[in-house]
Every structure is written in structure tokens, then in C-alpha cells.
CSV table of C-alpha atoms in Angstrom, one decimal:
chain,number,residue,atom,x,y,z
A,1,UNK,CA,170.0,130.5,35.0
A,2,UNK,CA,171.3,133.7,33.4
A,3,UNK,CA,167.9,134.6,32.0
A,4,UNK,CA,166.3,134.0,35.5
A,5,UNK,CA,168.9,136.3,37.1
A,6,UNK,CA,168.2,138.9,34.5
A,7,UNK,CA,164.5,138.6,35.1
A,8,UNK,CA,165.1,139.1,38.8
A,9,UNK,CA,167.2,142.2,38.2
A,10,UNK,CA,164.2,143.8,36.4
A,11,UNK,CA,162.2,143.5,39.6
A,12,UNK,CA,163.7,146.8,40.8
A,13,UNK,CA,162.3,149.4,43.1
A,14,UNK,CA,160.0,152.1,41.9
A,15,UNK,CA,161.6,155.4,40.9
A,16,UNK,CA,160.3,157.1,44.0
A,17,UNK,CA,162.7,155.0,46.2
A,18,UNK,CA,166.0,156.6,45.6
A,19,UNK,CA,167.4,155.8,49.0
A,20,UNK,CA,167.6,159.5,49.8
A,21,UNK,CA,166.6,161.0,53.1
A,22,UNK,CA,163.1,162.2,53.5
A,23,UNK,CA,163.4,166.0,53.2
A,24,UNK,CA,160.4,166.6,55.4
A,25,UNK,CA,161.8,164.6,58.3
A,26,UNK,CA,165.5,164.9,58.0
A,27,UNK,CA,166.0,161.1,58.2
A,28,UNK,CA,169.6,160.0,58.0
A,29,UNK,CA,170.4,156.7,56.2
A,30,UNK,CA,173.9,155.4,56.9
A,31,UNK,CA,176.4,155.6,54.0
A,32,UNK,CA,179.3,153.4,53.2
A,33,UNK,CA,182.0,153.1,55.9
A,34,UNK,CA,185.5,152.9,54.5
A,35,UNK,CA,187.1,151.1,57.4
A,36,UNK,CA,185.2,147.8,57.3
A,37,UNK,CA,186.8,144.7,56.0
A,38,UNK,CA,183.8,143.6,54.0
A,39,UNK,CA,184.9,141.8,50.9
A,40,UNK,CA,188.5,140.7,51.2
A,41,UNK,CA,188.5,138.6,48.1
A,42,UNK,CA,186.9,141.2,45.8
A,43,UNK,CA,187.6,144.6,44.3
A,44,UNK,CA,188.3,147.4,46.9
A,45,UNK,CA,185.4,149.2,48.5
A,46,UNK,CA,185.5,152.1,46.1
A,47,UNK,CA,184.6,150.0,43.1
A,48,UNK,CA,182.3,147.3,44.2
A,49,UNK,CA,180.5,148.2,47.4
A,50,UNK,CA,179.1,151.6,46.2
A,51,UNK,CA,177.4,149.9,43.2
A,52,UNK,CA,175.9,147.0,45.0
A,53,UNK,CA,172.2,147.8,44.9
A,54,UNK,CA,170.7,144.3,44.2
A,55,UNK,CA,171.8,141.1,46.1
A,56,UNK,CA,170.4,137.9,44.8
A,57,UNK,CA,170.2,134.9,47.2
A,58,UNK,CA,169.6,131.4,45.8
A,59,UNK,CA,169.1,128.5,48.1
A,60,UNK,CA,170.7,125.3,46.8
A,61,UNK,CA,168.5,122.2,46.6
A,62,UNK,CA,169.6,119.3,48.8
A,63,UNK,CA,168.9,116.1,46.9
A,64,UNK,CA,169.6,113.9,50.0
A,65,UNK,CA,167.0,115.8,52.0
A,66,UNK,CA,164.5,115.5,49.2
A,67,UNK,CA,165.0,111.7,48.9
A,68,UNK,CA,165.1,110.9,52.6
A,69,UNK,CA,162.6,113.6,53.7
A,70,UNK,CA,165.1,114.9,56.3
A,71,UNK,CA,166.1,118.4,57.2
A,72,UNK,CA,169.6,119.2,56.1
A,73,UNK,CA,171.8,122.3,56.6
A,74,UNK,CA,170.8,125.2,54.3
A,75,UNK,CA,173.2,126.4,51.7
A,76,UNK,CA,172.9,129.6,49.7
A,77,UNK,CA,174.6,131.3,46.8
A,78,UNK,CA,174.8,135.1,47.0
A,79,UNK,CA,175.1,136.9,43.7
A,80,UNK,CA,175.2,140.4,42.4
A,81,UNK,CA,172.8,141.9,39.9
A,82,UNK,CA,174.7,140.3,37.0
A,83,UNK,CA,174.2,136.8,38.4
A,84,UNK,CA,177.9,136.5,39.4
A,85,UNK,CA,178.5,134.6,42.7
A,86,UNK,CA,180.2,136.7,45.2
A,87,UNK,CA,179.6,134.8,48.4
A,88,UNK,CA,178.5,131.3,49.6
A,89,UNK,CA,176.7,130.7,52.9
A,90,UNK,CA,176.5,127.5,54.8
A,91,UNK,CA,174.4,126.8,57.9
A,92,UNK,CA,176.0,125.0,60.8
A,93,UNK,CA,173.6,123.3,63.2
A,94,UNK,CA,173.2,120.0,64.9
A,95,UNK,CA,170.7,117.3,63.6
A,96,UNK,CA,168.8,117.3,66.9
A,97,UNK,CA,168.0,121.0,66.5
A,98,UNK,CA,167.0,120.6,62.8
A,99,UNK,CA,164.7,117.7,63.6
A,100,UNK,CA,163.0,118.8,66.8
A,101,UNK,CA,163.3,122.6,66.8
A,102,UNK,CA,162.7,122.8,63.0
A,103,UNK,CA,162.4,126.4,61.8
A,104,UNK,CA,163.1,127.8,65.3
A,105,UNK,CA,166.5,126.1,65.6
A,106,UNK,CA,169.6,127.8,66.7
A,107,UNK,CA,172.3,127.9,64.1
A,108,UNK,CA,175.3,129.8,62.6
A,109,UNK,CA,175.6,130.8,59.0
A,110,UNK,CA,179.1,131.3,57.8
A,111,UNK,CA,179.5,133.4,54.6
A,112,UNK,CA,182.7,133.0,52.6
A,113,UNK,CA,184.0,134.8,49.6
A,114,UNK,CA,185.1,133.1,46.3
A,115,UNK,CA,188.5,132.4,47.8
A,116,UNK,CA,187.0,130.5,50.7
A,117,UNK,CA,187.7,133.1,53.4
A,118,UNK,CA,184.9,133.7,55.9
A,119,UNK,CA,183.8,137.4,55.7
A,120,UNK,CA,180.4,137.4,57.6
A,121,UNK,CA,179.1,135.3,60.5
A,122,UNK,CA,175.4,135.2,61.3
A,123,UNK,CA,174.4,133.8,64.7
A,124,UNK,CA,170.8,132.8,65.5
A,125,UNK,CA,169.9,131.6,69.0
A,126,UNK,CA,166.9,129.5,69.8
A,127,UNK,CA,163.9,131.9,70.4
A,128,UNK,CA,160.2,132.2,70.0
A,129,UNK,CA,158.4,133.8,67.0
A,130,UNK,CA,154.7,133.7,68.0
A,131,UNK,CA,152.6,136.9,68.1
A,132,UNK,CA,151.1,135.4,71.3
A,133,UNK,CA,154.5,135.5,73.0
A,134,UNK,CA,155.7,139.2,72.9
A,135,UNK,CA,158.9,138.4,74.8
A,136,UNK,CA,162.1,136.6,73.7
A,137,UNK,CA,161.3,137.0,69.9
A,138,UNK,CA,163.7,136.3,67.1
A,139,UNK,CA,167.1,137.9,66.9
A,140,UNK,CA,170.2,137.6,64.8
A,141,UNK,CA,173.8,138.8,65.5
A,142,UNK,CA,175.9,139.8,62.5
A,143,UNK,CA,179.7,139.9,62.5
A,144,UNK,CA,181.7,141.3,59.7
A,145,UNK,CA,184.5,140.4,59.6
A,146,UNK,CA,184.0,137.4,62.0
A,147,UNK,CA,184.7,138.5,65.6
A,148,UNK,CA,183.5,142.1,65.0
A,149,UNK,CA,179.8,142.7,65.7
A,150,UNK,CA,178.4,145.2,63.3
A,151,UNK,CA,174.6,144.8,63.8
A,152,UNK,CA,171.5,142.9,64.8
A,153,UNK,CA,168.2,142.0,63.3
A,154,UNK,CA,165.4,141.9,66.0
A,155,UNK,CA,161.8,140.9,65.6
A,156,UNK,CA,159.3,143.3,67.1
A,157,UNK,CA,155.9,142.3,68.4
A,158,UNK,CA,152.9,143.1,66.3
A,159,UNK,CA,149.5,141.3,66.3
A,160,UNK,CA,149.0,141.6,62.5
A,161,UNK,CA,152.3,142.2,60.6
A,162,UNK,CA,155.7,140.7,60.7
A,163,UNK,CA,158.0,143.5,61.9
A,164,UNK,CA,161.7,143.7,62.4
A,165,UNK,CA,164.4,146.3,63.1
A,166,UNK,CA,167.9,146.5,61.9
A,167,UNK,CA,170.2,147.7,64.7
A,168,UNK,CA,173.8,148.8,64.9
A,169,UNK,CA,176.5,147.3,67.1
A,170,UNK,CA,175.1,149.3,70.1
A,171,UNK,CA,171.6,147.8,69.4
A,172,UNK,CA,170.2,151.2,68.3
A,173,UNK,CA,167.5,151.0,65.7
A,174,UNK,CA,168.6,152.1,62.2
A,175,UNK,CA,165.9,150.8,59.9
A,176,UNK,CA,162.6,148.9,60.1
A,177,UNK,CA,161.4,146.0,58.0
A,178,UNK,CA,157.6,145.4,57.6
A,179,UNK,CA,156.3,142.3,55.9
A,180,UNK,CA,152.8,141.5,54.5
A,181,UNK,CA,150.0,140.2,56.6
A,182,UNK,CA,150.1,136.9,54.6
A,183,UNK,CA,153.5,135.6,53.6
A,184,UNK,CA,152.1,132.7,51.5
A,185,UNK,CA,152.6,134.7,48.4
A,186,UNK,CA,149.5,133.3,46.5
A,187,UNK,CA,151.6,132.3,43.6
A,188,UNK,CA,153.6,135.6,43.5
A,189,UNK,CA,156.5,137.4,45.1
A,190,UNK,CA,156.4,138.3,48.8
A,191,UNK,CA,157.9,141.7,49.7
A,192,UNK,CA,159.3,142.8,53.0
A,193,UNK,CA,159.7,146.6,52.8
A,194,UNK,CA,162.7,148.3,54.4
A,195,UNK,CA,161.6,151.6,55.9
A,196,UNK,CA,163.0,154.5,57.9
A,197,UNK,CA,162.4,154.4,61.7
A,198,UNK,CA,159.3,156.5,61.4
A,199,UNK,CA,158.0,154.2,58.6
A,200,UNK,CA,157.3,157.2,56.4
A,201,UNK,CA,159.8,156.4,53.6
A,202,UNK,CA,160.6,153.0,52.0
A,203,UNK,CA,164.2,152.8,51.0
A,204,UNK,CA,164.4,149.2,49.8
A,205,UNK,CA,162.9,145.7,50.0
A,206,UNK,CA,163.6,142.1,50.6
A,207,UNK,CA,161.7,139.9,48.1
A,208,UNK,CA,161.0,136.2,48.1
A,209,UNK,CA,160.6,135.4,44.4
A,210,UNK,CA,158.0,132.9,43.4
A,211,UNK,CA,159.9,130.3,41.3
A,212,UNK,CA,156.9,128.3,40.1
A,213,UNK,CA,154.5,125.8,41.4
A,214,UNK,CA,156.7,122.7,40.9
A,215,UNK,CA,159.7,124.2,42.5
A,216,UNK,CA,157.9,125.7,45.5
A,217,UNK,CA,155.8,122.5,46.3
A,218,UNK,CA,158.4,119.8,45.7
A,219,UNK,CA,161.6,121.5,46.8
A,220,UNK,CA,162.8,123.9,49.6
A,221,UNK,CA,164.9,126.0,47.2
A,222,UNK,CA,164.0,129.6,47.6
A,223,UNK,CA,165.1,132.7,45.7
A,224,UNK,CA,165.4,136.1,47.3
A,225,UNK,CA,166.3,139.6,46.1
A,226,UNK,CA,167.6,142.3,48.4
A,227,UNK,CA,167.1,145.8,46.8
A,228,UNK,CA,169.0,148.5,48.6
A,229,UNK,CA,170.4,152.0,47.8
A,230,UNK,CA,173.9,151.6,46.3
A,231,UNK,CA,175.4,153.9,48.9
A,232,UNK,CA,173.9,152.1,51.9
A,233,UNK,CA,176.4,151.3,54.6
A,234,UNK,CA,178.0,147.9,54.0
A,235,UNK,CA,177.3,146.9,57.6
A,236,UNK,CA,173.6,147.5,57.0
A,237,UNK,CA,173.8,145.4,53.8
A,238,UNK,CA,175.4,142.6,55.8
A,239,UNK,CA,172.5,142.8,58.3
A,240,UNK,CA,170.0,142.7,55.5
A,241,UNK,CA,171.6,139.5,54.2
A,242,UNK,CA,171.1,138.1,57.7
A,243,UNK,CA,167.5,139.3,57.7
A,244,UNK,CA,166.9,137.5,54.5
A,245,UNK,CA,168.2,134.2,56.0
A,246,UNK,CA,165.9,134.8,59.0
A,247,UNK,CA,162.9,135.3,56.8
A,248,UNK,CA,163.6,132.1,54.9
A,249,UNK,CA,163.8,130.1,58.2
A,250,UNK,CA,160.6,131.7,59.7
A,251,UNK,CA,158.3,131.9,56.7
A,252,UNK,CA,159.5,129.7,53.8
A,253,UNK,CA,161.5,126.8,55.2
A,254,UNK,CA,158.7,124.3,54.5
A,255,UNK,CA,158.0,124.0,50.7
A,256,UNK,CA,154.2,124.6,50.9
A,257,UNK,CA,154.8,127.9,52.7
A,258,UNK,CA,156.2,129.4,49.5
A,259,UNK,CA,153.1,129.2,47.5
């Protein structure tokens, strides 16, 4: 496991993606906010948050679901670049939604720290995701800490590419996320690029790591990496974690989709 995490860490961003504003366009990327209760069970903001530039998300395999062929609630380990678990996420949804609404199901993901305290809540309502239906597309609400809305992830209509925006608490666009035309991966990683609003500068990416033919075909366990500037606002980092969960539901929930 340690060797796999080390391998994932090496999949960093190119050197031309420092997370700095585009000098030609004066783009402002939010920096860390010191008044957010972000990681109550971990070191203070000055030590940990400013150095978190890679977030690894590992979906846990549900053996019961594999044996019975049923859809169970998703569970995820959230790790830092050293492979140390910093958070644990659990989906809360009803069996009816998982069975009949499948990947479109409404659910709540509760993220807890290592002491078991809930630090982030991600809420997903039942919505459409088809390019043929430009209204009522996917949206997530992110609360950090629970009860305090800090951002949203909203799908934007596009006939060719999966596109999303990260919004602040006032639903003002902060960043854009642009995925590839084909999310099947073709036996490789799938990258969703995080861009400035004008899409002229890439400041990070959310990657679905290809974990091998056997794992991807016979299990639903997905591995993701969120590459961000270390000084990115922690509320935006929380929203990007939510976006990663949304991508898992939309594009990789069924095992054959990860190929």
C-alpha cells in the first residue's frame, strides 16, 4: 500500500502549474482562510493546511456488495501525500435510491477526522446529468464545518466535454473543472483539469488512477488524486474533495466504466 501511495505521489503536476495567478490576466486564486474550522483533530492551520498539495482518495471495497451483487453505501479513505489517513468519508443513502436511481441517487457524504468528529458534509440531491437535458444538472453543497455552507460544485451544460464549476457560498464561480471527452480511461489515468474562470491557466487536476485490469473490472474500488496548489483556500479544497466524489458517482461507479 505504501509503495502504491508513493507511486501516486509521483504523478504530480507539470512544473508550469505553480498555482500562481496568470500575470497576463490578473486572475486571483483564493488563498487559505485562517478563520475556518477545517481539521479540528489535526495540527493547526499554519502547519498542515498550507502544505497539503496532494489529496489521495481511496474507495474501500465492499465485499458484501461484491458477493451479493448489490449496491452498498460508498466509503472512502482520504490520505495525504505520505499515505497517512487524515479523513474517512461514508455515504448515507437509502436502499431504494441506490437500487432504482443508481448513480443519480441523492445522498449525503459525511467526512470525519481520525478522532471521529465530522468536519465536512457533502450533500447531493437527485438531479439529471445528461447532455440532452441542459437544466437541473448535477450539484453538490459543501459544508465545512457541518452547518456552514462554504461552496458548491455545479455541472455546466456542454455537448462534448464534462464541465463543472466550483462556487463559493454565494454561488459565485471561482474555478472551472474540465474533463476529457471520453472518461473510460483506456487502461490509463483519467484527468479532470482545474482551471481559472477564463480557462487559460490550469492550476490543478483531479485524477482517477487506473489500478489495473482485475481491480477495475471485478471491483468498484476507485483511487483518486487531487493535485492543488498548497496555498489554495481550504474551502476550495473541501469543494474539490466533493467534486471528486461526484465524479466517482457519475463516471466510475460501475466497474467497467473504469477501464
